[in-house]
Coordinates of C-alpha atoms in Angstrom, one line a residue:
M12 CA 9.1 -26.7 182.8
K13 CA 6.6 -24.2 184.2
F14 CA 3.9 -25.4 181.8
Q15 CA 4.5 -29.0 182.9
I16 CA 4.1 -28.1 186.6
T17 CA 1.0 -26.1 185.9
A18 CA -0.5 -28.9 183.8
L19 CA 0.3 -31.5 186.4
F20 CA -1.3 -29.3 189.1
F21 CA -4.4 -28.8 187.0
F22 CA -4.7 -32.5 186.3
A23 CA -4.2 -33.4 190.0
T24 CA -6.8 -30.8 191.1
T25 CA -9.3 -32.0 188.5
L26 CA -8.8 -35.7 189.5
F27 CA -9.2 -34.8 193.2
F28 CA -12.4 -32.9 192.4
L29 CA -13.9 -35.7 190.4
A30 CA -13.0 -38.3 193.0
S31 CA -14.6 -36.3 195.8
C32 CA -17.8 -35.7 193.9
G33 CA -18.2 -39.2 192.4
D34 CA -20.0 -40.9 195.3
D35 CA -22.6 -38.2 195.9
N36 CA -25.1 -39.8 193.6
A37 CA -24.2 -43.4 194.5
V38 CA -27.2 -45.7 194.9
T39 CA -27.6 -47.4 198.3
S40 CA -29.6 -50.4 199.4
T41 CA -31.9 -47.9 201.1
D42 CA -32.6 -46.3 197.7
L43 CA -33.5 -49.7 196.2
A44 CA -35.6 -50.9 199.2
G45 CA -39.1 -52.1 198.3
R46 CA -40.9 -53.6 195.3
W47 CA -40.2 -52.5 191.8
V48 CA -42.5 -53.6 188.9
I49 CA -41.6 -53.7 185.2
Q50 CA -43.4 -51.0 183.2
N51 CA -41.7 -51.8 179.9
A52 CA -38.7 -53.7 178.7
T53 CA -36.6 -54.2 175.6
R54 CA -34.6 -57.2 174.4
N55 CA -31.8 -56.3 172.0
G56 CA -33.3 -52.9 171.6
E57 CA -36.8 -54.1 170.6
P58 CA -39.8 -53.9 172.8
T59 CA -40.7 -57.2 174.6
T60 CA -43.8 -58.3 176.5
T61 CA -42.2 -61.4 177.9
M62 CA -41.3 -59.6 181.1
E63 CA -44.8 -58.3 181.9
G64 CA -45.6 -58.8 185.5
M65 CA -42.0 -59.2 186.5
Y66 CA -40.8 -57.6 189.7
F67 CA -37.8 -57.1 191.9
E68 CA -38.2 -56.7 195.7
F69 CA -35.2 -55.5 197.5
L70 CA -35.2 -56.3 201.2
D71 CA -33.2 -54.7 204.0
D72 CA -31.2 -57.8 204.7
G73 CA -29.4 -58.0 201.3
K74 CA -32.0 -60.3 199.9
L75 CA -33.8 -59.9 196.6
L76 CA -37.1 -61.5 195.7
T77 CA -37.9 -61.7 192.0
N78 CA -40.0 -63.7 189.6
M79 CA -37.5 -63.5 186.8
T80 CA -37.7 -67.2 186.1
G81 CA -41.5 -67.3 186.2
A82 CA -41.6 -68.4 189.9
E83 CA -40.6 -66.2 192.9
E84 CA -37.1 -66.9 194.0
A85 CA -34.8 -65.4 196.6
Y86 CA -31.3 -64.2 195.8
S87 CA -28.6 -62.4 197.7
Y88 CA -27.5 -59.1 196.2
E89 CA -24.9 -56.5 196.8
L90 CA -24.1 -53.2 195.3
D91 CA -20.8 -52.6 193.5
G92 CA -20.8 -49.0 192.4
G93 CA -23.7 -48.7 190.0
V94 CA -24.2 -52.4 189.6
I95 CA -26.5 -54.8 191.5
L96 CA -24.7 -58.2 191.7
Q97 CA -27.5 -60.8 191.9
R98 CA -26.3 -64.1 193.2
D99 CA -27.1 -67.5 194.8
G100 CA -30.1 -68.5 192.7
T101 CA -31.1 -69.9 189.4
I102 CA -29.8 -66.9 187.5
D103 CA -26.7 -64.9 188.5
A104 CA -26.9 -61.5 186.9
D105 CA -25.1 -58.2 187.0
L106 CA -27.8 -55.5 186.7
L107 CA -26.4 -52.1 185.7
I108 CA -28.3 -49.2 187.3
E109 CA -28.8 -46.8 184.4
S110 CA -30.8 -44.4 186.5
L111 CA -32.8 -44.1 189.7
K112 CA -35.0 -41.1 190.2
E113 CA -38.5 -40.2 191.3
G114 CA -39.7 -43.7 191.8
E115 CA -38.3 -45.0 188.5
L116 CA -35.5 -47.5 188.3
V117 CA -33.9 -48.4 184.9
L118 CA -31.7 -51.5 184.8
T119 CA -29.8 -53.1 182.0
T120 CA -28.3 -56.6 181.8
E121 CA -27.2 -59.3 179.5
L122 CA -28.9 -62.7 179.9
R123 CA -28.3 -65.6 177.5
D124 CA -26.4 -63.4 175.0
K125 CA -29.3 -60.9 174.9
Q126 CA -29.3 -57.3 176.0
F127 CA -32.2 -56.3 178.3
R128 CA -33.3 -52.8 179.4
M129 CA -36.0 -52.7 182.0
V130 CA -37.9 -49.7 183.3
L131 CA -39.4 -50.3 186.7
R132 CA -41.6 -48.3 189.0
Q133 CA -42.6 -48.6 192.6
P134 CA -46.4 -49.3 192.9
S135 CA -48.3 -46.6 194.9
N136 CA -49.7 -47.8 198.1

């Protein structure tokens, strides 16, 4: 019985610690703000050049400008944990934020049954 109480206390303490630390690294719309340009991309794990020149521009008002389809389009977006939910346009997509650090944003998504991984950078002014 003592072991069960100790184990339960340890489990509850660990769970509380993880829950309180979980959002410290959460990406915010402020972190995404600005223009991000594709540096390299893969489709199903293989390098692809079909995304050259593609960009995402996150605006303060929850809007996203991108030329994903070949022409600039405006979408609405929202953040759901580490996922950018891109909506209200030609392509609805869930963009998983793999990492965001030092001016580099790495996104993954599935489009038309293909897995994409995109490494983007913010251009220097």
